[in-house]
Amino acid sequence: RCRAGAGHGFLVIGSECSGGVRNVLMEDCEVDGTIATLIRFKTRETRGGYMENITVRNVWARNVVGAVIDLSTGYSMGDAPPSGIDQKVALTRISGICIGDIDVKRAGCRMRLIGDARRPVTDFSVKGLQVGRMTSGDVVEFVQGRGLTAVSDL
């Protein structure tokens, strides 16, 4: 049960996700100002690990500049990889993400979900995602689940 005024991301999981994140619950939260992204999952193709069993429900936000829900398996910080780290491909397993009852007044788009064809995101569920005004359309690639197109405008 969190409240925020403004910021970069409200719930952000990942980037250097070489271990794993599981069993996360975020509920009954609100953002009354402007935020870049409401819910974000990010990982690099060389990190491995997992993101699983993450539930987000009953969240209200006034203004999201980008995507309400953003997922990227090709996240890059724009810098060269640290020396001494093996750069072989080790894709992050992403599964069991459940997002429900999200109400946003304005956003860039509802969802920008970009998985990887070599290891698609599985069991990704969105239910009750409502956005009043949007400036662009959704993108969903290599993400399998329920409700990824069954969202509504107010």
PDB file of C-alpha atoms in Angstrom:
ATOM      1  CA  ARG A   1       0.000   0.000   0.000  1.00  0.00           C
ATOM      2  CA  CYS A   2       2.097   2.791  -1.381  1.00  0.00           C
ATOM      3  CA  ARG A   3       1.429   6.350  -2.438  1.00  0.00           C
ATOM      4  CA  ALA A   4       3.703   8.379  -4.674  1.00  0.00           C
ATOM      5  CA  GLY A   5       3.645  11.875  -6.068  1.00  0.00           C
ATOM      6  CA  ALA A   6       5.900  11.518  -9.114  1.00  0.00           C
ATOM      7  CA  GLY A   7       8.929   9.609 -10.314  1.00  0.00           C
ATOM      8  CA  HIS A   8      10.590   7.418 -12.899  1.00  0.00           C
ATOM      9  CA  GLY A   9       8.966   4.035 -12.220  1.00  0.00           C
ATOM     10  CA  PHE A  10       6.545   2.917  -9.529  1.00  0.00           C
ATOM     11  CA  LEU A  11       7.222  -0.840  -9.492  1.00  0.00           C
ATOM     12  CA  VAL A  12      10.399  -1.706 -11.395  1.00  0.00           C
ATOM     13  CA  ILE A  13      11.861  -5.205 -11.349  1.00  0.00           C
ATOM     14  CA  GLY A  14      15.076  -6.163 -13.030  1.00  0.00           C
ATOM     15  CA  SER A  15      17.784  -4.836 -15.257  1.00  0.00           C
ATOM     16  CA  GLU A  16      20.676  -6.808 -13.785  1.00  0.00           C
ATOM     17  CA  CYS A  17      18.456  -9.787 -12.870  1.00  0.00           C
ATOM     18  CA  SER A  18      21.042 -12.587 -12.737  1.00  0.00           C
ATOM     19  CA  GLY A  19      19.532 -14.263  -9.665  1.00  0.00           C
ATOM     20  CA  GLY A  20      15.794 -14.110  -9.501  1.00  0.00           C
ATOM     21  CA  VAL A  21      12.702 -12.357  -8.218  1.00  0.00           C
ATOM     22  CA  ARG A  22       9.599 -14.281  -7.148  1.00  0.00           C
ATOM     23  CA  ASN A  23       6.467 -14.055  -5.025  1.00  0.00           C
ATOM     24  CA  VAL A  24       5.944 -10.273  -5.170  1.00  0.00           C
ATOM     25  CA  LEU A  25       2.599  -8.673  -4.275  1.00  0.00           C
ATOM     26  CA  MET A  26       1.806  -4.996  -4.801  1.00  0.00           C
ATOM     27  CA  GLU A  27      -1.754  -3.822  -4.124  1.00  0.00           C
ATOM     28  CA  ASP A  28      -3.894  -0.831  -3.187  1.00  0.00           C
ATOM     29  CA  CYS A  29      -1.467   1.820  -4.454  1.00  0.00           C
ATOM     30  CA  GLU A  30      -1.735   5.218  -6.101  1.00  0.00           C
ATOM     31  CA  VAL A  31       0.387   7.741  -7.981  1.00  0.00           C
ATOM     32  CA  ASP A  32      -1.102  11.234  -7.879  1.00  0.00           C
ATOM     33  CA  GLY A  33       1.515  12.991 -10.060  1.00  0.00           C
ATOM     34  CA  THR A  34       3.393  12.170 -13.256  1.00  0.00           C
ATOM     35  CA  ILE A  35       5.467   9.009 -13.596  1.00  0.00           C
ATOM     36  CA  ALA A  36       7.471   7.643 -16.556  1.00  0.00           C
ATOM     37  CA  THR A  37       6.289   4.009 -16.259  1.00  0.00           C
ATOM     38  CA  LEU A  38       3.899   2.499 -13.752  1.00  0.00           C
ATOM     39  CA  ILE A  39       4.944  -1.183 -13.821  1.00  0.00           C
ATOM     40  CA  ARG A  40       8.212  -2.242 -15.466  1.00  0.00           C
ATOM     41  CA  PHE A  41      10.030  -5.537 -15.967  1.00  0.00           C
ATOM     42  CA  LYS A  42      13.467  -5.370 -17.578  1.00  0.00           C
ATOM     43  CA  THR A  43      16.283  -7.801 -18.222  1.00  0.00           C
ATOM     44  CA  ARG A  44      19.263  -8.344 -20.513  1.00  0.00           C
ATOM     45  CA  GLU A  45      19.792 -11.438 -22.631  1.00  0.00           C
ATOM     46  CA  THR A  46      23.031 -12.262 -20.819  1.00  0.00           C
ATOM     47  CA  ARG A  47      21.675 -12.177 -17.265  1.00  0.00           C
ATOM     48  CA  GLY A  48      19.653 -15.388 -16.860  1.00  0.00           C
ATOM     49  CA  GLY A  49      17.692 -15.788 -13.659  1.00  0.00           C
ATOM     50  CA  TYR A  50      13.931 -15.572 -13.355  1.00  0.00           C
ATOM     51  CA  MET A  51      10.946 -13.319 -12.632  1.00  0.00           C
ATOM     52  CA  GLU A  52       7.939 -15.315 -11.481  1.00  0.00           C
ATOM     53  CA  ASN A  53       4.749 -15.173  -9.449  1.00  0.00           C
ATOM     54  CA  ILE A  54       4.395 -11.394  -9.432  1.00  0.00           C
ATOM     55  CA  THR A  55       0.950  -9.915  -8.721  1.00  0.00           C
ATOM     56  CA  VAL A  56      -0.036  -6.264  -9.046  1.00  0.00           C
ATOM     57  CA  ARG A  57      -3.621  -5.232  -8.351  1.00  0.00           C
ATOM     58  CA  ASN A  58      -5.786  -2.268  -7.507  1.00  0.00           C
ATOM     59  CA  VAL A  59      -3.497   0.563  -8.621  1.00  0.00           C
ATOM     60  CA  TRP A  60      -4.564   4.072  -9.620  1.00  0.00           C
ATOM     61  CA  ALA A  61      -2.402   6.642 -11.425  1.00  0.00           C
ATOM     62  CA  ARG A  62      -3.043  10.129 -12.766  1.00  0.00           C
ATOM     63  CA  ASN A  63      -0.435  10.472 -15.550  1.00  0.00           C
ATOM     64  CA  VAL A  64       1.983   7.905 -17.034  1.00  0.00           C
ATOM     65  CA  VAL A  65       4.258   9.360 -19.730  1.00  0.00           C
ATOM     66  CA  GLY A  66       5.154   6.015 -21.347  1.00  0.00           C
ATOM     67  CA  ALA A  67       3.609   2.571 -21.030  1.00  0.00           C
ATOM     68  CA  VAL A  68       1.479   1.680 -18.027  1.00  0.00           C
ATOM     69  CA  ILE A  69       3.016  -1.831 -18.190  1.00  0.00           C
ATOM     70  CA  ASP A  70       6.464  -2.138 -19.781  1.00  0.00           C
ATOM     71  CA  LEU A  71       8.388  -5.379 -20.266  1.00  0.00           C
ATOM     72  CA  SER A  72      11.706  -5.575 -22.084  1.00  0.00           C
ATOM     73  CA  THR A  73      13.966  -8.609 -22.394  1.00  0.00           C
ATOM     74  CA  GLY A  74      16.485  -6.557 -24.379  1.00  0.00           C
ATOM     75  CA  TYR A  75      17.125  -3.847 -21.808  1.00  0.00           C
ATOM     76  CA  SER A  76      20.349  -1.943 -22.300  1.00  0.00           C
ATOM     77  CA  MET A  77      21.860   0.740 -20.142  1.00  0.00           C
ATOM     78  CA  GLY A  78      23.783   2.023 -23.175  1.00  0.00           C
ATOM     79  CA  ASP A  79      27.167   1.093 -21.780  1.00  0.00           C
ATOM     80  CA  ALA A  80      29.657  -1.672 -22.508  1.00  0.00           C
ATOM     81  CA  PRO A  81      29.356  -4.842 -20.403  1.00  0.00           C
ATOM     82  CA  PRO A  82      31.625  -4.962 -17.349  1.00  0.00           C
ATOM     83  CA  SER A  83      34.943  -6.678 -17.974  1.00  0.00           C
ATOM     84  CA  GLY A  84      35.266 -10.221 -16.688  1.00  0.00           C
ATOM     85  CA  ILE A  85      31.570 -11.070 -17.119  1.00  0.00           C
ATOM     86  CA  ASP A  86      30.755 -13.940 -19.464  1.00  0.00           C
ATOM     87  CA  GLN A  87      28.529 -12.506 -22.185  1.00  0.00           C
ATOM     88  CA  LYS A  88      26.987 -15.758 -23.419  1.00  0.00           C
ATOM     89  CA  VAL A  89      23.219 -15.794 -23.882  1.00  0.00           C
ATOM     90  CA  ALA A  90      21.327 -16.678 -20.704  1.00  0.00           C
ATOM     91  CA  LEU A  91      17.710 -15.619 -21.123  1.00  0.00           C
ATOM     92  CA  THR A  92      15.635 -14.704 -18.077  1.00  0.00           C
ATOM     93  CA  ARG A  93      12.598 -16.941 -17.446  1.00  0.00           C
ATOM     94  CA  ILE A  94       9.530 -14.714 -16.993  1.00  0.00           C
ATOM     95  CA  SER A  95       6.307 -16.434 -15.934  1.00  0.00           C
ATOM     96  CA  GLY A  96       3.300 -16.052 -13.658  1.00  0.00           C
ATOM     97  CA  ILE A  97       2.780 -12.305 -13.931  1.00  0.00           C
ATOM     98  CA  CYS A  98      -0.763 -11.257 -12.941  1.00  0.00           C
ATOM     99  CA  ILE A  99      -1.829  -7.626 -13.278  1.00  0.00           C
ATOM    100  CA  GLY A 100      -5.383  -6.537 -12.478  1.00  0.00           C
ATOM    101  CA  ASP A 101      -7.618  -3.579 -11.731  1.00  0.00           C
ATOM    102  CA  ILE A 102      -5.337  -0.804 -12.943  1.00  0.00           C
ATOM    103  CA  ASP A 103      -6.953   2.596 -13.535  1.00  0.00           C
ATOM    104  CA  VAL A 104      -4.927   5.347 -15.243  1.00  0.00           C
ATOM    105  CA  LYS A 105      -6.271   8.735 -16.321  1.00  0.00           C
ATOM    106  CA  ARG A 106      -3.636   9.442 -19.047  1.00  0.00           C
ATOM    107  CA  ALA A 107      -0.796   7.359 -20.516  1.00  0.00           C
ATOM    108  CA  GLY A 108       1.446   7.009 -23.521  1.00  0.00           C
ATOM    109  CA  CYS A 109       0.043   3.502 -24.045  1.00  0.00           C
ATOM    110  CA  ARG A 110      -1.371   0.644 -22.001  1.00  0.00           C
ATOM    111  CA  MET A 111       1.268  -1.994 -22.707  1.00  0.00           C
ATOM    112  CA  ARG A 112       4.696  -2.236 -24.289  1.00  0.00           C
ATOM    113  CA  LEU A 113       5.592  -5.900 -23.826  1.00  0.00           C
ATOM    114  CA  ILE A 114       8.607  -7.116 -25.789  1.00  0.00           C
ATOM    115  CA  GLY A 115       9.729 -10.661 -25.034  1.00  0.00           C
ATOM    116  CA  ASP A 116      12.270 -12.820 -26.850  1.00  0.00           C
ATOM    117  CA  ALA A 117      11.377 -15.435 -29.488  1.00  0.00           C
ATOM    118  CA  ARG A 118      14.010 -17.781 -28.040  1.00  0.00           C
ATOM    119  CA  ARG A 119      12.271 -17.824 -24.641  1.00  0.00           C
ATOM    120  CA  PRO A 120       8.840 -16.169 -24.767  1.00  0.00           C
ATOM    121  CA  VAL A 121       7.285 -14.766 -21.627  1.00  0.00           C
ATOM    122  CA  THR A 122       4.606 -17.195 -20.401  1.00  0.00           C
ATOM    123  CA  ASP A 123       1.525 -16.950 -18.195  1.00  0.00           C
ATOM    124  CA  PHE A 124       1.289 -13.143 -18.360  1.00  0.00           C
ATOM    125  CA  SER A 125      -2.219 -12.036 -17.371  1.00  0.00           C
ATOM    126  CA  VAL A 126      -3.809  -8.587 -17.589  1.00  0.00           C
ATOM    127  CA  LYS A 127      -7.364  -7.988 -16.387  1.00  0.00           C
ATOM    128  CA  GLY A 128      -9.140  -4.695 -15.816  1.00  0.00           C
ATOM    129  CA  LEU A 129      -6.576  -2.290 -17.291  1.00  0.00           C
ATOM    130  CA  GLN A 130      -8.361   1.004 -17.966  1.00  0.00           C
ATOM    131  CA  VAL A 131      -6.765   4.099 -19.472  1.00  0.00           C
ATOM    132  CA  GLY A 132      -8.672   7.330 -20.038  1.00  0.00           C
ATOM    133  CA  ARG A 133      -6.491   8.911 -22.759  1.00  0.00           C
ATOM    134  CA  MET A 134      -3.541   7.464 -24.691  1.00  0.00           C
ATOM    135  CA  THR A 135      -1.103   8.958 -27.191  1.00  0.00           C
ATOM    136  CA  SER A 136      -0.041   5.699 -28.913  1.00  0.00           C
ATOM    137  CA  GLY A 137      -1.015   2.061 -29.389  1.00  0.00           C
ATOM    138  CA  ASP A 138       0.097  -1.058 -27.553  1.00  0.00           C
ATOM    139  CA  VAL A 139       2.971  -3.362 -28.557  1.00  0.00           C
ATOM    140  CA  VAL A 140       2.959  -7.057 -27.563  1.00  0.00           C
ATOM    141  CA  GLU A 141       5.669  -9.389 -28.943  1.00  0.00           C
ATOM    142  CA  PHE A 142       6.632 -12.877 -27.738  1.00  0.00           C
ATOM    143  CA  VAL A 143       4.454 -12.690 -24.634  1.00  0.00           C
ATOM    144  CA  GLN A 144       1.909 -15.455 -24.013  1.00  0.00           C
ATOM    145  CA  GLY A 145      -0.985 -15.093 -21.630  1.00  0.00           C
ATOM    146  CA  ARG A 146      -4.517 -13.907 -21.025  1.00  0.00           C
ATOM    147  CA  GLY A 147      -6.071 -10.507 -21.586  1.00  0.00           C
ATOM    148  CA  LEU A 148      -3.215  -9.007 -23.528  1.00  0.00           C
ATOM    149  CA  THR A 149      -5.632  -7.408 -25.971  1.00  0.00           C
ATOM    150  CA  ALA A 150      -8.795  -7.388 -23.804  1.00  0.00           C
ATOM    151  CA  VAL A 151      -8.260  -4.007 -22.198  1.00  0.00           C
ATOM    152  CA  SER A 152     -10.581  -1.033 -22.284  1.00  0.00           C
ATOM    153  CA  ASP A 153     -10.621   2.728 -22.656  1.00  0.00           C
ATOM    154  CA  LEU A 154     -12.754   4.813 -20.310  1.00  0.00           C
TER     155      LEU A 154
END
